[in-house]
mmCIF file of C-alpha atoms in Angstrom:
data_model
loop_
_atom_site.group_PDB
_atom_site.id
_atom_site.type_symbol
_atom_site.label_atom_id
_atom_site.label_comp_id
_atom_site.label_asym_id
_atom_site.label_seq_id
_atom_site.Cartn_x
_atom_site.Cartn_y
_atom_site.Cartn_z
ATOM 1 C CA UNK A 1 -10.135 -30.742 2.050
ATOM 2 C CA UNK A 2 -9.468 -27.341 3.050
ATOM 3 C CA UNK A 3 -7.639 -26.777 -0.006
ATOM 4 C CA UNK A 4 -10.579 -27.819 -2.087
ATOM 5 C CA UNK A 5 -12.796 -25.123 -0.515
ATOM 6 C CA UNK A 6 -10.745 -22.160 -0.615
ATOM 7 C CA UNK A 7 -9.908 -22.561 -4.671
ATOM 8 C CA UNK A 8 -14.168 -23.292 -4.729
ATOM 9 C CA UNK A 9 -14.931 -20.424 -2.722
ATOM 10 C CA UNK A 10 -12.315 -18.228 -4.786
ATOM 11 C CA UNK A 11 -13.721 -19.442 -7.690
ATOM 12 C CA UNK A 12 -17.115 -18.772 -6.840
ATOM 13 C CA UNK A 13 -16.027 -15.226 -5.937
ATOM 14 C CA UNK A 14 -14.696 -14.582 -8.811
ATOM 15 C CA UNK A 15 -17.300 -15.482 -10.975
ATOM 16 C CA UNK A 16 -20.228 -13.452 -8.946
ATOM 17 C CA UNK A 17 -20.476 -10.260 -10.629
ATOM 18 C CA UNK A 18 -24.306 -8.654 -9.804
ATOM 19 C CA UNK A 19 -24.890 -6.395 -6.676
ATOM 20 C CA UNK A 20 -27.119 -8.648 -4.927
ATOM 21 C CA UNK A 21 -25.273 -12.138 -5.369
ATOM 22 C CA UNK A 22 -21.880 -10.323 -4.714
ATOM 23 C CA UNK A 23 -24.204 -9.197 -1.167
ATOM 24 C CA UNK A 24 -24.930 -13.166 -0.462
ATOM 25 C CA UNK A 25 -21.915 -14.060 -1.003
ATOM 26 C CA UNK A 26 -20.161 -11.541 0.955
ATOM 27 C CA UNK A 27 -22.360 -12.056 3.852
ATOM 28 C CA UNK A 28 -22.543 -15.755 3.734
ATOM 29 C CA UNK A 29 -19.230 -16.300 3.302
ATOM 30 C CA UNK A 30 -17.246 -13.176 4.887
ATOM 31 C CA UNK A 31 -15.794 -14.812 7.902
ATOM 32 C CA UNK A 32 -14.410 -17.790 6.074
ATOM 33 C CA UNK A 33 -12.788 -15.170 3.551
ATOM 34 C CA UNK A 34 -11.142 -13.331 6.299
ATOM 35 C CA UNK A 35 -10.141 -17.076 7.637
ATOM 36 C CA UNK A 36 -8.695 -17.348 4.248
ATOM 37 C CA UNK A 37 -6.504 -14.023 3.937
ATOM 38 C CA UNK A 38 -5.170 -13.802 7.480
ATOM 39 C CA UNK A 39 -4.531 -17.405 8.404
ATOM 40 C CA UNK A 40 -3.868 -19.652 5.443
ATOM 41 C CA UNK A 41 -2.273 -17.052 3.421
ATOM 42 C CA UNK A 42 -4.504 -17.469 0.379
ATOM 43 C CA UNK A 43 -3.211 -13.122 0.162
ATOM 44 C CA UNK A 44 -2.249 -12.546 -3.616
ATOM 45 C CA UNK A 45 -5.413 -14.634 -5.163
ATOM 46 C CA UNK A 46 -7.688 -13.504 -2.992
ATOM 47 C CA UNK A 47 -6.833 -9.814 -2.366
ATOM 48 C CA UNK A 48 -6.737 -9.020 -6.130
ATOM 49 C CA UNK A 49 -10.297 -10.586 -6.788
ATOM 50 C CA UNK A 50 -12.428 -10.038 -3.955
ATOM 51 C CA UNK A 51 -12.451 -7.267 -3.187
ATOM 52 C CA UNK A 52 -13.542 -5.768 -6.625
ATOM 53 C CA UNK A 53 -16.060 -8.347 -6.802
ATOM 54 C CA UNK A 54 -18.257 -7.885 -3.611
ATOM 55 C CA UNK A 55 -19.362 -4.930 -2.632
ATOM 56 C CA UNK A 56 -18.030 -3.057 0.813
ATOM 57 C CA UNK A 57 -20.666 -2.143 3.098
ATOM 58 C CA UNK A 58 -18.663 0.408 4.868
ATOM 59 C CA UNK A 59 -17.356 2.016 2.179
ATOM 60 C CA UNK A 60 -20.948 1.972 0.186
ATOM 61 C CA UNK A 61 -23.085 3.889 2.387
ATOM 62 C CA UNK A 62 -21.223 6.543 1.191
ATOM 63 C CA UNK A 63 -20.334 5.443 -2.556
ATOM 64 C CA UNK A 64 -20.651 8.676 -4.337
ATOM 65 C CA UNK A 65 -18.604 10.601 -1.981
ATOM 66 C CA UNK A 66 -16.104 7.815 -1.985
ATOM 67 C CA UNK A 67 -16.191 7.825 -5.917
ATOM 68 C CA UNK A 68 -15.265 11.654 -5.760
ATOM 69 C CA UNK A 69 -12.425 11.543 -3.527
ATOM 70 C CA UNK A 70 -14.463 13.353 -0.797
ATOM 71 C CA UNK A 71 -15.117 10.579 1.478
ATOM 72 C CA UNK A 72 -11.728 7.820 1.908
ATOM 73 C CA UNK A 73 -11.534 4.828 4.232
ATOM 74 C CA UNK A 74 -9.153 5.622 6.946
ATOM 75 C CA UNK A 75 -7.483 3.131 8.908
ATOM 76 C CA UNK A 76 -5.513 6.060 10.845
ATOM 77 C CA UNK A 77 -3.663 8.589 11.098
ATOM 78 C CA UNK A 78 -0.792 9.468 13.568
ATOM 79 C CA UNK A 79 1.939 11.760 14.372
ATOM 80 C CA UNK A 80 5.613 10.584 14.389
ATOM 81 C CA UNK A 81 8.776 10.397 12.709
ATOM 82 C CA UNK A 82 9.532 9.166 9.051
ATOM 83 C CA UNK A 83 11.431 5.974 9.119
ATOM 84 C CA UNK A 84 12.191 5.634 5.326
ATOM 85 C CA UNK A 85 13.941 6.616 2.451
ATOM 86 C CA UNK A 86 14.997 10.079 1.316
ATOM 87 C CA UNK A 87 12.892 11.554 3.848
ATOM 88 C CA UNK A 88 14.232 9.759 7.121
ATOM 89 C CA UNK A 89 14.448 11.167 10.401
ATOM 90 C CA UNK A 90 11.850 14.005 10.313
ATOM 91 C CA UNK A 91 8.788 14.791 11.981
ATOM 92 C CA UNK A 92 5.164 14.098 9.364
ATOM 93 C CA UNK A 93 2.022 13.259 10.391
ATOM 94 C CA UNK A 94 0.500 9.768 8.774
ATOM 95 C CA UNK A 95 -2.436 9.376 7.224
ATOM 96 C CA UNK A 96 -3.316 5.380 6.115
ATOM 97 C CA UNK A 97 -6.166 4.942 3.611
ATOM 98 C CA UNK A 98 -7.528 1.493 3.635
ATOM 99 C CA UNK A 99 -8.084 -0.553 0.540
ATOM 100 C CA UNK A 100 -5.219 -2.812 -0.987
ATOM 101 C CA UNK A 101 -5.293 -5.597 -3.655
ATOM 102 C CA UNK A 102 -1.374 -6.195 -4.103
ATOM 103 C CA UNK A 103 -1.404 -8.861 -1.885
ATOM 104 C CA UNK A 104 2.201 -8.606 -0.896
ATOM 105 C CA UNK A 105 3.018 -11.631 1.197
ATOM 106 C CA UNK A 106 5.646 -9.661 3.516
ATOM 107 C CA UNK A 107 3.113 -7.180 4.221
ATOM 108 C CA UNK A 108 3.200 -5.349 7.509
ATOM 109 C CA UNK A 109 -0.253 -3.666 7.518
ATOM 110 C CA UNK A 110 -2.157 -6.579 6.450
ATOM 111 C CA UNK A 111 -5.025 -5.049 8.565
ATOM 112 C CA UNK A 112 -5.454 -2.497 5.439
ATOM 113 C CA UNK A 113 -5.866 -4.506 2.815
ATOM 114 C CA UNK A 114 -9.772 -4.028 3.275
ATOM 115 C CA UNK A 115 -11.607 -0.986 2.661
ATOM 116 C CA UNK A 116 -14.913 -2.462 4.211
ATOM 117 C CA UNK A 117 -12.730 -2.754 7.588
ATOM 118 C CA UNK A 118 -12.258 0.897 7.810
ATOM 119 C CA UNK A 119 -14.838 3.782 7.964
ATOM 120 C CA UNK A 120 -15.799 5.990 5.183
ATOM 121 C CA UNK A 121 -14.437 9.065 6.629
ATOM 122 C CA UNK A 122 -15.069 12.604 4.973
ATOM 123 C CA UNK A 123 -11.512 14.575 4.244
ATOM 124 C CA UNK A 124 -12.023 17.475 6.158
ATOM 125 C CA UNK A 125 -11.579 16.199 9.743
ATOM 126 C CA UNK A 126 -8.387 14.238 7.812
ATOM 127 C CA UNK A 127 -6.714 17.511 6.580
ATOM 128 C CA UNK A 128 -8.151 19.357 10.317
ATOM 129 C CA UNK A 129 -6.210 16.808 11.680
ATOM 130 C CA UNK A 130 -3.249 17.271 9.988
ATOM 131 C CA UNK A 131 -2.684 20.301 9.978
ATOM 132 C CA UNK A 132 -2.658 20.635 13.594
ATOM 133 C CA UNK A 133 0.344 18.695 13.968
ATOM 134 C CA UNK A 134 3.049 18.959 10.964
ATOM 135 C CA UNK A 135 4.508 20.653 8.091
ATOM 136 C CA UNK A 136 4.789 17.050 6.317
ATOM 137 C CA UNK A 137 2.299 14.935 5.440
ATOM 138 C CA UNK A 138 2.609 11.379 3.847
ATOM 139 C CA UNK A 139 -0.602 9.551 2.550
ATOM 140 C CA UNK A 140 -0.070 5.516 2.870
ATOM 141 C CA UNK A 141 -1.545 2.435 2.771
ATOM 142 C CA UNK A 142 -2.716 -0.260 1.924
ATOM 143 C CA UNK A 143 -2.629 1.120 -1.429
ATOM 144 C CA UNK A 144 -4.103 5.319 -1.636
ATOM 145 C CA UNK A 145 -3.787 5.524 -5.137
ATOM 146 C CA UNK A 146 -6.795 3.006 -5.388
ATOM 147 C CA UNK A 147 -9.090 6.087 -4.387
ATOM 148 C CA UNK A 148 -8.987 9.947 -6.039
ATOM 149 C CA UNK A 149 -6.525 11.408 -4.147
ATOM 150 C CA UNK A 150 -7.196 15.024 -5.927
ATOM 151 C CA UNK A 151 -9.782 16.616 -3.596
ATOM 152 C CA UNK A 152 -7.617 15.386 -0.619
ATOM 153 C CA UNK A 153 -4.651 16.828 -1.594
ATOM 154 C CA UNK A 154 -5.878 20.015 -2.786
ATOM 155 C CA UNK A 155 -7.468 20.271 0.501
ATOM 156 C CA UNK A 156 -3.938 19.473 2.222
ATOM 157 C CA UNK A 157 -2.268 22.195 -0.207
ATOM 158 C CA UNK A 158 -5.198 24.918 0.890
ATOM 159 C CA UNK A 159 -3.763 24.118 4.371
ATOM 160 C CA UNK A 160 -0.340 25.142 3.220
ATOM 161 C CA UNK A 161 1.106 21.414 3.986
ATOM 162 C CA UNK A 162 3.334 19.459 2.030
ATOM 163 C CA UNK A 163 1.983 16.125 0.832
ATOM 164 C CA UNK A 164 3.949 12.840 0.335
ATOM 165 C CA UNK A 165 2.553 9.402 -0.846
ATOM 166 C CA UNK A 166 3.977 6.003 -0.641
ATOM 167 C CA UNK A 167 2.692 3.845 -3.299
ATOM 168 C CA UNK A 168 3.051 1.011 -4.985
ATOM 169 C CA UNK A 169 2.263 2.875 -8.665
ATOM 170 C CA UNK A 170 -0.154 0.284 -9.492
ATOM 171 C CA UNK A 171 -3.265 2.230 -10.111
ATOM 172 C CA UNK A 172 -2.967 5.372 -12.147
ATOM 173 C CA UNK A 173 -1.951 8.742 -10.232
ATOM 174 C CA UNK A 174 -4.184 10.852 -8.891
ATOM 175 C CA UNK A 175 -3.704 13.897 -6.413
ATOM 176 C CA UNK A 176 -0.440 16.509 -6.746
ATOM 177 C CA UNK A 177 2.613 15.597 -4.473
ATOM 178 C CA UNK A 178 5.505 17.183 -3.432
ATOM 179 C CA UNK A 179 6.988 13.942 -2.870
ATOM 180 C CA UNK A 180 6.197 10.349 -4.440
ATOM 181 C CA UNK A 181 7.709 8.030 -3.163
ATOM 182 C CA UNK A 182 7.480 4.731 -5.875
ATOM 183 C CA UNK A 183 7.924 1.196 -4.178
ATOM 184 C CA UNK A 184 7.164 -1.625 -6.848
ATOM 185 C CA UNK A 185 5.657 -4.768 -5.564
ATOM 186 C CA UNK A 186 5.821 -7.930 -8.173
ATOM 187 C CA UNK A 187 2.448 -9.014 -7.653
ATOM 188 C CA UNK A 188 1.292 -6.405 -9.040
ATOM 189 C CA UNK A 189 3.596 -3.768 -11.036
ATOM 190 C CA UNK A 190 3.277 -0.179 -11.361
ATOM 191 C CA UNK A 191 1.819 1.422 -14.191
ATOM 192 C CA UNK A 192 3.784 3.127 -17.141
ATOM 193 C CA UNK A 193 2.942 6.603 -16.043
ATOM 194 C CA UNK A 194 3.614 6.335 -12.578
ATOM 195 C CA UNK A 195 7.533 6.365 -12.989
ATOM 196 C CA UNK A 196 7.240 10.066 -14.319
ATOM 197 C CA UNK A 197 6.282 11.064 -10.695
ATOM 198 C CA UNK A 198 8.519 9.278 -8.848
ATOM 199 C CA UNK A 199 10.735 11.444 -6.773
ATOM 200 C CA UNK A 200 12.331 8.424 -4.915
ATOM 201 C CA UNK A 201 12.436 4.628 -5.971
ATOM 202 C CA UNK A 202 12.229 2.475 -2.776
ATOM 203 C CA UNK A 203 12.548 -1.789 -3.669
ATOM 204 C CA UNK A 204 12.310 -3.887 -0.503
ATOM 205 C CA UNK A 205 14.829 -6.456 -0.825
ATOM 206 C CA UNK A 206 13.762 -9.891 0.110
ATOM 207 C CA UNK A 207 15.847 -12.295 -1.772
ATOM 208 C CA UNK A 208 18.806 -12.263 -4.407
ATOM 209 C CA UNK A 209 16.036 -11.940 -7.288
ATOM 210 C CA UNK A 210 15.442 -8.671 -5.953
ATOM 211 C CA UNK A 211 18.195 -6.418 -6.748
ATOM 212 C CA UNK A 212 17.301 -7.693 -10.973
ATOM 213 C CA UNK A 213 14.241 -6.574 -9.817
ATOM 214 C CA UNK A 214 15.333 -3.566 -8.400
ATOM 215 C CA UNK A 215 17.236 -2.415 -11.630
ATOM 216 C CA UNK A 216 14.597 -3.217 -14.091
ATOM 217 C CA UNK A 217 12.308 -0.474 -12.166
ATOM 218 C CA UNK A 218 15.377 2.334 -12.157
ATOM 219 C CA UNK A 219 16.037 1.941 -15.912
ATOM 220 C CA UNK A 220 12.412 3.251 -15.941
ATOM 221 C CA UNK A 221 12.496 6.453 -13.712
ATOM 222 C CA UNK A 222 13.841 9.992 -14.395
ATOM 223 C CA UNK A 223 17.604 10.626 -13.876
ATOM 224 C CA UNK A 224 16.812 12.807 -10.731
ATOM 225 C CA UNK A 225 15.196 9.847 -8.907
ATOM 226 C CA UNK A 226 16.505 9.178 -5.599
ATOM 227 C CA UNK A 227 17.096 5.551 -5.573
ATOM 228 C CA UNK A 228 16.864 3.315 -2.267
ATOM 229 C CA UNK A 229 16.840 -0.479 -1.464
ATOM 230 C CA UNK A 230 15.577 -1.307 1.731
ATOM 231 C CA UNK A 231 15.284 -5.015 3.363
ATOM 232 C CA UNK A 232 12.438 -6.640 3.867
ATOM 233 C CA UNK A 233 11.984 -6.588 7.700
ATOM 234 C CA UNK A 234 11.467 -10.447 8.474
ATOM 235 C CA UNK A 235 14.768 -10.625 6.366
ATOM 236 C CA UNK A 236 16.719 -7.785 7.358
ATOM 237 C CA UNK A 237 19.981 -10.279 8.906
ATOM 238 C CA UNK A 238 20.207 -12.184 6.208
ATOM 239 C CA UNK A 239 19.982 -9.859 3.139
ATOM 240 C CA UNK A 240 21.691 -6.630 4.781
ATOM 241 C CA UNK A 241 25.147 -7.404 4.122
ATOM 242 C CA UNK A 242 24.157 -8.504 0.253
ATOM 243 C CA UNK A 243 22.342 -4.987 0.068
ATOM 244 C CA UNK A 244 25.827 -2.948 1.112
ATOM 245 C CA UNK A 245 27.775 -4.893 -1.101
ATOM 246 C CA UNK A 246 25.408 -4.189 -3.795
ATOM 247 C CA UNK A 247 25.701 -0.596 -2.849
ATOM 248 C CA UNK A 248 29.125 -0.229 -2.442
ATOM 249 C CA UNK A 249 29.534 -1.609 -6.112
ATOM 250 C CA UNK A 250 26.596 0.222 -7.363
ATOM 251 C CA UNK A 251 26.816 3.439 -5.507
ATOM 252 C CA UNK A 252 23.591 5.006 -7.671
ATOM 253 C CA UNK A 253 21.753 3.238 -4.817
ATOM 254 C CA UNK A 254 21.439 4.078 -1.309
ATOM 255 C CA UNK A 255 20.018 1.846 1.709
ATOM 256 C CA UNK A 256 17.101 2.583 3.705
ATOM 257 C CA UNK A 257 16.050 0.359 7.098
ATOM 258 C CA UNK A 258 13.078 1.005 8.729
ATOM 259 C CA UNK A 259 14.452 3.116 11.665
ATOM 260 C CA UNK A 260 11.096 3.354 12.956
ATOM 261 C CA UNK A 261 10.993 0.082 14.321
ATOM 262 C CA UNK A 262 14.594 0.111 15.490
ATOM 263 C CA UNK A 263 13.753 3.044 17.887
ATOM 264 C CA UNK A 264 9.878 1.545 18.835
ATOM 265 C CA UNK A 265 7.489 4.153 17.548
ATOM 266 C CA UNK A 266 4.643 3.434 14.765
#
């Protein structure tokens, strides 16, 4: 039965397009949605129709700021160490935007994935904030690149900061970064142009597949592209020693683990 009413109710999503009916629905139905993401796992259907479908109270009562880039849902934003990739081992400051439609089942931040979740926040107080703790900045998600990232990082730049993103690529580039750091997910690929950016290629590892996976992406970036496979946390035991072989015969590739959560800080 409960199968029944989650491919209903994601039908019925899908198919509600107007501004008022997208409101009923969205209010009638919003607990059982979250019921859906977060406990049955219903993530990659769900997360790339619903939430372009019904509108996001949070994030609407300032729409036209949000539009411009001036206003961006933040989830948070917190001073530590960088745990990934090329970049490893130094001090930034975090900023997570909200908003994500990827759906990646592995996902650690689930808690982004909705904008509506996460207050409409303007960028000033963001960059204020930064600025008062690091030379580094990286902009993450959920997915940033679903929101103009220009006025935000021009604002960073003004500071005299240097701005990183993590991203998936999926949604075209917006913003200037000093570093960009590309990390494919299959549900939902990056776009052509994003590639051109990418200063480092990070593909989590969670099965064999993966490393095909991982290959078809590096054929695509430029030959200065730092390249890194990192395991998917859940799966870190079992797929480490198939990522260092992998490495050791393919030594274009590095490995990254998340050495964040091997020394406990966020």
């Amino acid at each position: 039965m409960r199968q029944s009413r989650e491919v209903l109710l994601a039908q019925l999503l899908k198919r509600t397009p107007g501004f008022i009916r997208g409101f009923v629905v969205y209010r009638r139905f919003r607990s059982y949605v979250f019921v859906l993401l977060f406990k049955y796992n219903f993530d990659s259907y769900l997360a790339s129709n619903f939430f372009h479908i019904l509108p996001l109270p949070a994030v609407m009562q300032n729409q036209d700021q949000v539009n411009k880039g001036l206003f961006l849902p933040l989830m948070e934003e917190f001073y530590t160490i960088q745990g990934e990739g090329y970049h490893s081992g130094k001090a930034a400051y975090f900023v997570r935007i909200g908003g994500c439609d990827v759906g990646c089942h592995w996902c650690d931040v689930k808690e982004s994935w909705n904008p509506a979740a996460h207050p409409a926040t303007p960028i000033e107080p963001i960059v204020a904030n930064a600025a008062q703790h690091a030379q580094t900045i990286v902009v993450t998600g959920g997915e940033p690149l679903t929101w103009n990232m220009e006025p935000l990082t021009t604002a960073l730049h003004k500071s005299g900061l240097q701005v990183h993103i993590e991203t998936s690529g999926a949604y075209p580039v917006s913003g200037k970064w000093d570093w960009f750091c590309l990390s494919p997910k299959k549900n939902k690929p990056p776009v052509e142009a994003a590639y051109q950016y990418a200063h480092e290629l990070k593909v989590i590892i969670y099965n064999q597949h993966d490393f095909k996976w991982a290959e078809e992406h590096a054929a695509k970036v430029g030959a200065q592209c730092k390249l890194y496979l990192q395991p998917e946390w859940s799966r870190k035991e079992k797929m480490m020693g198939a990522i260092s072989e992998y490495v050791m015969q393919n030594p274009k590739w590095q490995i990254s683990i998340q050495t964040h959560k091997y020394i406990g800080i966020p």
